[in-house]
XYZ file of C-alpha atoms in Angstrom:
568
model
C -275.079 -131.710 -22.241
C -277.983 -134.126 -22.512
C -277.432 -137.716 -23.450
C -278.213 -138.667 -27.012
C -281.651 -140.189 -27.364
C -281.331 -143.681 -28.861
C -283.157 -144.305 -32.063
C -286.160 -146.630 -31.770
C -285.577 -150.110 -33.141
C -286.500 -150.466 -36.762
C -289.714 -152.406 -37.125
C -290.047 -154.992 -39.836
C -292.974 -153.271 -41.514
C -291.031 -149.989 -41.775
C -288.301 -151.499 -43.908
C -288.689 -152.036 -47.622
C -288.234 -155.775 -47.180
C -290.878 -155.853 -44.442
C -293.396 -153.950 -46.509
C -292.763 -156.169 -49.510
C -293.118 -159.221 -47.272
C -296.532 -158.095 -46.046
C -297.659 -157.229 -49.561
C -296.494 -160.574 -50.906
C -298.143 -162.480 -48.053
C -301.409 -160.689 -48.725
C -301.096 -161.408 -52.452
C -300.282 -165.085 -51.880
C -303.132 -165.422 -49.388
C -305.553 -163.691 -51.751
C -304.477 -165.891 -54.667
C -304.757 -169.063 -52.609
C -308.119 -168.021 -51.155
C -309.422 -166.995 -54.547
C -308.258 -170.286 -56.029
C -309.886 -172.201 -53.202
C -313.172 -170.350 -53.622
C -313.171 -170.893 -57.374
C -312.319 -174.549 -56.896
C -315.120 -174.894 -54.330
C -317.627 -173.193 -56.597
C -316.565 -175.351 -59.496
C -316.774 -178.513 -57.383
C -320.117 -177.476 -55.913
C -321.479 -176.760 -59.385
C -320.258 -180.102 -60.601
C -321.848 -181.823 -57.582
C -325.151 -179.994 -58.150
C -325.172 -180.968 -61.826
C -324.347 -184.559 -60.943
C -327.188 -184.629 -58.390
C -329.674 -183.284 -60.963
C -328.601 -185.870 -63.504
C -328.837 -188.625 -60.896
C -332.356 -187.746 -59.666
C -333.518 -187.217 -63.269
C -332.350 -190.716 -64.211
C -333.990 -192.267 -61.119
C -337.298 -190.428 -61.638
C -337.523 -191.413 -65.320
C -336.583 -195.000 -64.561
C -339.342 -195.242 -61.946
C -341.877 -193.507 -64.229
C -341.090 -195.936 -67.063
C -341.512 -198.978 -64.792
C -344.588 -201.157 -65.677
C -345.081 -201.733 -61.958
C -345.765 -198.039 -61.433
C -348.115 -197.793 -64.434
C -350.072 -200.834 -63.272
C -350.235 -199.705 -59.635
C -351.494 -196.264 -60.659
C -354.809 -197.851 -61.701
C -355.063 -200.206 -58.685
C -357.398 -199.579 -55.776
C -354.482 -199.274 -53.263
C -351.364 -197.963 -55.077
C -349.477 -197.374 -51.813
C -349.404 -201.053 -50.930
C -347.511 -201.841 -54.149
C -345.495 -198.705 -54.674
C -344.205 -197.877 -51.157
C -341.924 -200.976 -50.880
C -340.822 -200.521 -54.480
C -339.988 -196.813 -54.042
C -337.979 -197.489 -50.873
C -335.916 -200.184 -52.586
C -335.149 -197.816 -55.444
C -334.256 -195.024 -53.011
C -331.850 -197.196 -51.063
C -330.295 -198.745 -54.186
C -329.736 -195.423 -55.994
C -328.665 -193.351 -52.979
C -331.214 -190.569 -53.472
C -332.991 -188.920 -50.528
C -336.539 -189.672 -51.583
C -338.643 -191.268 -54.328
C -342.234 -190.061 -54.237
C -345.050 -191.392 -56.451
C -348.278 -189.313 -56.466
C -351.509 -188.996 -58.333
C -352.213 -186.227 -60.799
C -353.491 -183.948 -58.029
C -350.230 -184.172 -56.082
C -351.352 -186.511 -53.288
C -348.458 -188.749 -52.259
C -348.701 -192.538 -52.629
C -345.129 -193.103 -51.346
C -342.710 -191.238 -49.103
C -339.654 -192.095 -46.935
C -341.677 -190.877 -43.964
C -344.828 -193.016 -43.876
C -346.793 -190.339 -42.039
C -346.421 -188.069 -45.105
C -348.261 -190.543 -47.347
C -351.675 -189.181 -48.416
C -350.561 -185.586 -47.982
C -349.981 -183.078 -50.814
C -346.606 -182.992 -52.541
C -344.546 -179.854 -51.755
C -343.267 -178.528 -55.053
C -344.325 -177.580 -58.576
C -346.098 -180.205 -60.734
C -347.614 -178.068 -63.488
C -345.000 -178.828 -66.140
C -345.120 -182.556 -65.245
C -348.869 -182.561 -65.843
C -348.066 -181.035 -69.246
C -345.810 -184.011 -70.007
C -342.445 -182.350 -69.272
C -339.612 -183.298 -66.920
C -338.033 -180.473 -64.975
C -335.787 -180.034 -61.961
C -335.814 -177.463 -59.206
C -334.414 -176.734 -55.762
C -337.263 -176.653 -53.265
C -337.734 -176.956 -49.516
C -339.904 -179.907 -48.666
C -340.521 -182.095 -45.667
C -336.887 -183.291 -45.678
C -335.495 -179.780 -46.064
C -334.009 -178.052 -49.130
C -333.444 -180.527 -51.930
C -332.714 -180.804 -55.622
C -335.705 -182.604 -57.080
C -337.155 -183.691 -60.421
C -340.844 -184.262 -61.251
C -341.671 -186.382 -64.287
C -344.981 -187.785 -65.587
C -346.041 -191.429 -65.714
C -347.694 -192.111 -69.102
C -350.010 -194.978 -70.038
C -350.217 -196.670 -73.447
C -352.152 -193.720 -74.842
C -349.537 -191.264 -73.508
C -351.889 -189.873 -70.954
C -350.502 -188.675 -67.576
C -351.815 -191.134 -65.005
C -349.386 -190.372 -62.169
C -346.302 -188.327 -61.239
C -342.897 -189.413 -59.918
C -340.517 -187.149 -58.015
C -336.958 -188.078 -56.950
C -334.632 -185.774 -55.035
C -331.411 -185.371 -53.064
C -331.281 -183.021 -50.138
C -328.810 -180.156 -50.162
C -327.400 -181.525 -46.919
C -326.526 -184.783 -48.688
C -324.847 -182.876 -51.510
C -322.853 -180.888 -48.940
C -321.803 -184.124 -47.273
C -320.510 -185.357 -50.620
C -318.452 -182.130 -50.949
C -316.945 -182.407 -47.488
C -314.119 -184.719 -48.533
C -312.977 -182.748 -51.596
C -313.399 -179.520 -49.651
C -311.135 -180.738 -46.854
C -308.539 -181.804 -49.415
C -308.859 -178.411 -51.096
C -308.376 -176.612 -47.788
C -305.305 -178.730 -47.077
C -303.794 -177.958 -50.471
C -304.571 -174.254 -50.061
C -303.005 -174.215 -46.603
C -299.885 -175.975 -47.880
C -299.635 -173.539 -50.794
C -299.995 -170.592 -48.428
C -297.340 -171.998 -46.112
C -294.881 -172.664 -48.948
C -295.552 -169.247 -50.458
C -295.129 -167.553 -47.083
C -291.850 -169.358 -46.366
C -290.498 -168.555 -49.829
C -291.552 -164.950 -49.487
C -289.943 -164.689 -46.064
C -286.641 -166.121 -47.311
C -286.607 -163.828 -50.349
C -287.356 -160.784 -48.235
C -284.756 -161.768 -45.660
C -282.183 -161.656 -48.429
C -283.590 -158.334 -49.629
C -283.455 -156.993 -46.066
C -279.762 -157.860 -45.852
C -279.039 -156.094 -49.144
C -281.043 -152.990 -48.223
C -279.725 -152.976 -44.632
C -283.301 -152.823 -43.378
C -283.939 -149.391 -44.870
C -287.390 -148.254 -45.882
C -288.457 -146.829 -49.261
C -288.077 -143.217 -48.101
C -284.595 -143.910 -46.754
C -283.565 -145.673 -49.965
C -284.954 -142.790 -52.009
C -283.036 -140.244 -49.937
C -279.888 -142.357 -50.154
C -280.191 -142.475 -53.945
C -280.701 -138.713 -54.103
C -277.665 -138.117 -51.869
C -275.669 -140.541 -54.026
C -276.584 -138.744 -57.235
C -275.977 -135.296 -55.749
C -272.561 -136.348 -54.478
C -271.525 -137.903 -57.773
C -272.478 -134.821 -59.757
C -271.072 -132.330 -57.247
C -267.675 -133.867 -56.556
C -264.889 -132.369 -58.649
C -262.867 -135.563 -58.842
C -263.612 -137.945 -61.654
C -265.057 -141.272 -60.527
C -265.396 -144.361 -62.714
C -266.565 -147.807 -61.569
C -265.697 -150.880 -63.631
C -267.083 -154.379 -63.212
C -264.959 -157.506 -63.352
C -265.216 -157.576 -67.172
C -263.872 -153.982 -67.272
C -267.207 -152.544 -68.388
C -268.215 -149.105 -67.151
C -270.799 -149.321 -64.378
C -270.762 -145.676 -63.324
C -269.117 -142.506 -64.617
C -269.751 -139.110 -63.062
C -269.723 -135.727 -64.785
C -266.173 -134.841 -63.744
C -264.813 -138.089 -65.223
C -266.652 -137.450 -68.504
C -265.082 -134.003 -68.705
C -261.559 -135.137 -67.777
C -261.580 -138.066 -70.207
C -263.457 -136.232 -72.973
C -266.282 -138.784 -73.050
C -269.582 -138.084 -74.773
C -272.884 -139.937 -74.883
C -273.827 -142.952 -72.785
C -270.788 -144.824 -71.481
C -272.411 -147.118 -68.910
C -272.143 -150.705 -70.075
C -269.356 -149.999 -72.579
C -265.958 -151.732 -72.214
C -263.208 -149.433 -71.017
C -261.062 -150.243 -74.054
C -263.842 -148.826 -76.262
C -263.740 -145.329 -74.743
C -260.822 -144.106 -76.858
C -258.438 -143.600 -73.937
C -254.686 -143.177 -74.511
C -252.752 -146.433 -74.484
C -250.795 -145.653 -71.321
C -253.939 -144.685 -69.416
C -255.793 -147.757 -70.700
C -252.946 -150.030 -69.610
C -252.948 -148.524 -66.112
C -256.730 -148.845 -65.824
C -256.848 -152.427 -67.117
C -253.928 -153.713 -65.054
C -254.375 -155.756 -61.896
C -251.928 -153.762 -59.778
C -253.279 -150.689 -57.955
C -252.140 -147.289 -59.214
C -251.215 -144.451 -56.866
C -251.006 -140.817 -58.024
C -249.856 -141.703 -61.524
C -249.802 -138.822 -64.009
C -251.363 -139.438 -67.436
C -252.224 -137.343 -70.451
C -255.514 -137.326 -72.317
C -256.199 -135.407 -75.503
C -256.291 -132.056 -73.709
C -255.646 -132.653 -70.016
C -253.135 -133.907 -67.515
C -254.808 -136.168 -64.953
C -253.648 -137.944 -61.806
C -254.945 -141.517 -61.684
C -255.631 -143.731 -58.675
C -257.155 -147.210 -58.885
C -258.248 -149.787 -56.325
C -260.079 -153.111 -56.361
C -263.704 -153.415 -55.214
C -264.136 -156.212 -52.710
C -262.769 -159.558 -53.839
C -262.444 -158.994 -57.555
C -265.846 -157.395 -58.104
C -264.327 -154.626 -60.205
C -262.202 -151.502 -59.943
C -262.656 -147.921 -58.783
C -260.882 -145.189 -60.749
C -260.450 -141.684 -59.388
C -259.123 -138.885 -61.581
C -257.866 -135.460 -60.537
C -257.311 -132.636 -62.969
C -253.606 -131.786 -62.934
C -253.603 -129.585 -66.034
C -253.615 -126.195 -64.368
C -251.187 -127.267 -61.659
C -248.839 -128.778 -64.212
C -248.936 -125.617 -66.305
C -248.424 -123.368 -63.280
C -245.550 -125.564 -62.139
C -243.995 -125.205 -65.567
C -244.400 -121.449 -65.485
C -242.866 -121.359 -62.013
C -239.933 -123.415 -63.252
C -239.521 -120.992 -66.148
C -239.499 -118.004 -63.775
C -237.006 -119.823 -61.553
C -234.844 -120.494 -64.590
C -235.013 -116.855 -65.633
C -234.029 -115.843 -62.098
C -231.073 -118.200 -62.113
C -230.058 -116.916 -65.510
C -230.235 -113.314 -64.301
C -228.186 -114.266 -61.253
C -225.563 -115.894 -63.432
C -225.482 -112.875 -65.716
C -225.141 -110.574 -62.714
C -222.251 -112.678 -61.459
C -220.554 -112.570 -64.853
C -221.206 -108.820 -65.111
C -219.610 -108.306 -61.708
C -216.544 -110.265 -62.802
C -216.275 -108.235 -65.983
C -216.748 -105.001 -64.020
C -213.941 -105.995 -61.673
C -211.730 -106.613 -64.707
C -212.565 -103.163 -66.124
C -211.906 -101.470 -62.765
C -208.605 -103.312 -62.410
C -207.487 -102.187 -65.895
C -208.379 -98.583 -65.054
C -206.448 -98.771 -61.772
C -203.422 -100.067 -63.724
C -203.668 -97.098 -66.060
C -204.701 -99.254 -69.023
C -207.584 -97.059 -69.999
C -207.646 -97.967 -73.676
C -207.638 -101.703 -72.924
C -210.421 -101.157 -70.362
C -212.618 -99.398 -72.949
C -211.951 -102.081 -75.591
C -212.744 -104.911 -73.132
C -215.969 -103.274 -71.943
C -217.088 -102.507 -75.503
C -216.420 -106.076 -76.694
C -218.331 -107.621 -73.776
C -221.238 -105.247 -74.274
C -221.441 -106.072 -77.989
C -221.324 -109.811 -77.270
C -224.083 -109.593 -74.685
C -226.249 -107.342 -76.795
C -225.903 -109.279 -80.052
C -228.307 -112.120 -79.154
C -230.704 -109.729 -77.419
C -230.863 -107.481 -80.470
C -231.264 -110.493 -82.759
C -234.140 -111.944 -80.691
C -235.920 -108.642 -80.168
C -235.616 -107.735 -83.832
C -236.874 -111.083 -85.086
C -239.488 -112.028 -82.497
C -241.983 -109.322 -81.739
C -244.078 -111.626 -79.542
C -242.932 -110.676 -76.000
C -243.571 -114.090 -74.440
C -241.499 -115.939 -77.034
C -238.776 -113.290 -76.954
C -238.466 -113.473 -73.167
C -238.468 -117.283 -73.280
C -235.714 -117.358 -75.913
C -233.521 -114.909 -73.969
C -233.953 -116.839 -70.759
C -233.272 -120.181 -72.405
C -230.202 -118.732 -74.139
C -228.790 -117.656 -70.787
C -229.537 -121.080 -69.279
C -227.942 -122.861 -72.213
C -224.851 -120.660 -72.005
C -224.471 -121.557 -68.327
C -224.470 -125.237 -69.321
C -221.976 -124.674 -72.129
C -224.467 -124.888 -75.009
C -224.756 -122.209 -77.635
C -228.359 -121.344 -78.497
C -228.829 -119.486 -81.769
C -231.786 -118.088 -83.647
C -231.888 -118.767 -87.405
C -231.838 -115.729 -89.715
C -235.229 -116.559 -91.211
C -236.941 -116.325 -87.806
C -239.540 -113.571 -87.802
C -242.716 -113.143 -85.756
C -244.306 -109.698 -85.591
C -246.118 -108.576 -82.484
C -249.893 -109.075 -82.708
C -249.719 -111.724 -85.425
C -250.539 -114.629 -83.122
C -254.245 -115.035 -82.350
C -255.446 -114.900 -78.724
C -256.260 -118.584 -79.011
C -252.544 -119.406 -78.937
C -252.061 -118.679 -75.261
C -248.725 -117.775 -73.681
C -248.956 -120.936 -71.564
C -249.156 -123.204 -74.626
C -246.291 -121.351 -76.340
C -244.104 -121.763 -73.253
C -245.067 -125.434 -73.017
C -244.184 -126.148 -76.645
C -241.035 -124.093 -77.199
C -239.716 -124.411 -73.634
C -239.862 -128.217 -73.658
C -238.368 -128.464 -77.132
C -235.395 -126.273 -76.134
C -234.867 -128.043 -72.807
C -234.791 -131.471 -74.429
C -232.535 -130.213 -77.201
C -230.054 -128.749 -74.668
C -229.981 -132.060 -72.770
C -229.419 -133.989 -76.001
C -226.654 -131.604 -77.180
C -224.774 -131.885 -73.882
C -225.016 -135.667 -73.819
C -223.914 -136.013 -77.437
C -221.031 -133.556 -77.139
C -218.504 -136.318 -76.368
C -219.281 -138.216 -79.551
C -219.858 -135.267 -81.912
C -217.206 -132.789 -83.067
C -217.564 -129.111 -82.269
C -219.302 -127.355 -79.390
C -222.850 -128.382 -78.454
C -225.387 -126.222 -80.229
C -229.132 -125.728 -80.314
C -230.724 -123.908 -83.226
C -234.192 -122.397 -82.925
C -236.470 -121.288 -85.767
C -239.597 -119.295 -84.955
C -241.485 -117.777 -87.868
C -244.814 -117.442 -89.620
C -245.095 -120.011 -92.408
C -248.184 -119.172 -94.437
C -251.164 -119.596 -92.143
C -249.157 -121.506 -89.492
C -246.764 -120.665 -86.698
C -243.629 -122.769 -87.205
C -241.416 -123.616 -84.244
C -238.386 -125.785 -85.050
C -235.631 -126.812 -82.632
C -232.521 -128.696 -83.793
C -229.632 -129.991 -81.669
C -226.201 -131.509 -82.224
C -226.904 -134.604 -80.145
C -227.135 -138.208 -81.271
C -230.667 -137.849 -82.664
C -233.618 -140.129 -82.089
C -233.230 -143.816 -82.829
C -235.488 -144.943 -85.717
C -237.216 -147.481 -83.473
C -238.148 -144.797 -80.937
C -239.781 -142.387 -83.405
C -243.261 -143.857 -82.926
C -242.963 -143.696 -79.129
C -241.349 -140.275 -78.727
C -244.590 -138.524 -77.749
C -245.876 -141.323 -75.563
C -246.270 -140.565 -71.866
C -243.281 -141.839 -69.890
C -241.000 -142.154 -72.955
C -237.433 -141.148 -72.230
C -233.985 -141.938 -73.591
C -232.372 -141.252 -70.218
C -231.621 -144.903 -69.550
C -229.013 -145.950 -67.060
C -225.638 -146.198 -68.769
C -227.111 -145.320 -72.159
C -226.860 -142.452 -74.580
C -229.184 -139.485 -74.235
C -230.755 -138.464 -77.504
C -233.987 -136.723 -76.506
C -235.607 -136.712 -73.080
C -239.326 -136.398 -72.883
C -239.117 -136.354 -69.158
C -238.619 -132.661 -68.573
C -241.166 -130.519 -66.890
C -243.972 -128.978 -68.862
C -242.162 -125.754 -69.451
C -238.645 -125.783 -68.155
C -236.905 -129.109 -68.262
C -235.936 -128.964 -64.622
C -236.554 -132.668 -64.201
C -240.002 -132.321 -62.658
C -242.524 -134.595 -64.327
C -240.087 -136.939 -66.011
C -241.621 -138.540 -69.070
C -244.113 -135.745 -69.783
C -242.115 -133.086 -71.674
C -242.598 -134.105 -75.289
C -245.945 -135.688 -74.441
C -247.114 -132.259 -73.264
C -245.738 -130.716 -76.448
C -247.864 -133.107 -78.488
C -250.879 -132.415 -76.265
C -250.529 -128.629 -76.635
C -250.131 -128.972 -80.398
C -253.153 -131.248 -80.612
C -255.205 -128.908 -78.439
C -254.509 -126.057 -80.873
C -255.096 -128.143 -84.001
C -251.401 -128.395 -84.884
C -248.929 -131.139 -85.745
C -245.524 -132.272 -84.494
C -242.848 -133.793 -86.736
C -239.671 -135.606 -85.755
C -236.714 -135.427 -88.146
C -232.924 -135.657 -88.179
C -230.066 -133.491 -89.421
C -226.889 -133.394 -87.293
C -229.032 -134.469 -84.394
C -232.744 -134.469 -83.652
C -235.048 -131.927 -85.290
C -238.517 -131.369 -83.872
C -240.966 -129.161 -85.746
C -244.305 -127.902 -84.459
C -246.855 -126.265 -86.731
C -249.752 -124.413 -85.118
C -252.523 -123.017 -87.349
C -253.232 -119.318 -86.944
C -256.880 -119.968 -87.875
C -257.760 -123.234 -86.147
C -260.186 -125.460 -88.132
C -263.289 -126.982 -86.602
C -262.464 -129.713 -84.130
C -262.619 -133.273 -85.439
C -262.479 -135.730 -82.589
C -262.140 -138.724 -84.903
C -258.912 -137.349 -86.364
C -257.609 -135.682 -83.220
C -254.756 -138.102 -82.703
C -253.717 -138.037 -86.346
C -252.725 -134.385 -86.193
C -249.550 -135.411 -84.382
C -247.543 -136.658 -87.329
C -244.160 -138.359 -87.123
C -241.774 -137.882 -90.019
C -238.546 -139.873 -89.618
């Protein structure tokens, strides 16, 4: 087996932070360079304008001087004007001051050898009496120059004056500001580069040095995982607002629309589930009920108080199957008990026959057969629905084993085929099985304080357009203060050393003790799921009545919880 080839080290430019760093450096450098160029052009333009204004002022001042006008008519103008022009040039800081005749022959020049030679530049507009500036290359090199006329008393052009500043001198003037500008630009680039590097170092830590393609793939994997996983996942921030909620969580909690950013207490969750989610203590495999599902909740804290992670598993099917299994186990135990009792009775009949008491043997066998058949005939005749009939017979046998008499009221009547397919056998077992189990527990517990044998009375009939299931017991009833909490998850009257009235802690369908605190809560959930109501009343003991519509109305989520009514 060949050794694994190590991955090449990740280069800075391959990571997202590295690429952003390079882009930002380029942007900062371009901005700084562009600003420097604009500042240079602006400064150069200002310097050029200032030079033109300066040479214009010098040329006009010289042209207006009486000395120049007088010397223009003298036999030797150079002798008077050369010293004068040099003094003006030195005093004003210009590069040259040239006085010439109307043909352009120089009378003065900074270079004496150029005196008497033609002026290099345009003089036509000056001869026309105008003053103009231009940039022209003369004997001193490129310069910004102005030519203006010298006028006598009659406003005739008698001479011309030109003053100029070389481009080299203007550039020398710009050297200082340009160096300062370069320094500022360099400092700005350095500060921008350092700031960009620090910001991208932080970004590199947060992105773990991954590049854009890797981050994109990671996001796609993240989204695919969230939508594919069958467990519900909800992330809350430290203010208990929803940061993330996957599809499974929306389905399990019955959430619709956008939930990200909403507080968890605004999602319409049941109180018990909301308390578990909002608490600080972690939750491990805690069973809760929503409007239509049984979910297993786990919570944990993110980091050091950054928020909470909620995971939800659908326990509805498993809970229902567990209840059905408990029901089958109960039926099996009941059949075993009946077989044991039948064997005892058969031994009694055989013994009577062996003793020659044939008449007594026939009477005993007939009486036992009539007693055993009476409830069966009553249930089969009244309840044509096979699931309910089988459940009632099984529960009657279980109750008899525990010393409780289970009876069916005379007005009970359900024909076969009356119940719609929407009312599934699982929901019927959940509702009636839990009601009977809790009633049997309450009747046994209250037997010591109530006269007569413990009894449970069941009514199952069609009441108009509803299926009515009512179970009454001879227990102590439900305390008035517990009526509002009877269908809450985890509610139970099985307190240590206390009196048992009703126990909502039986299993979903059998009351075997599995799923303590869910029995009556599951009854309410099944009723709500089928658009029905549950009422709590009192006669000798507790009376619980469930009404399930045969034709379920359109679902109204806003009033879903109100369909479980409590009537004290």
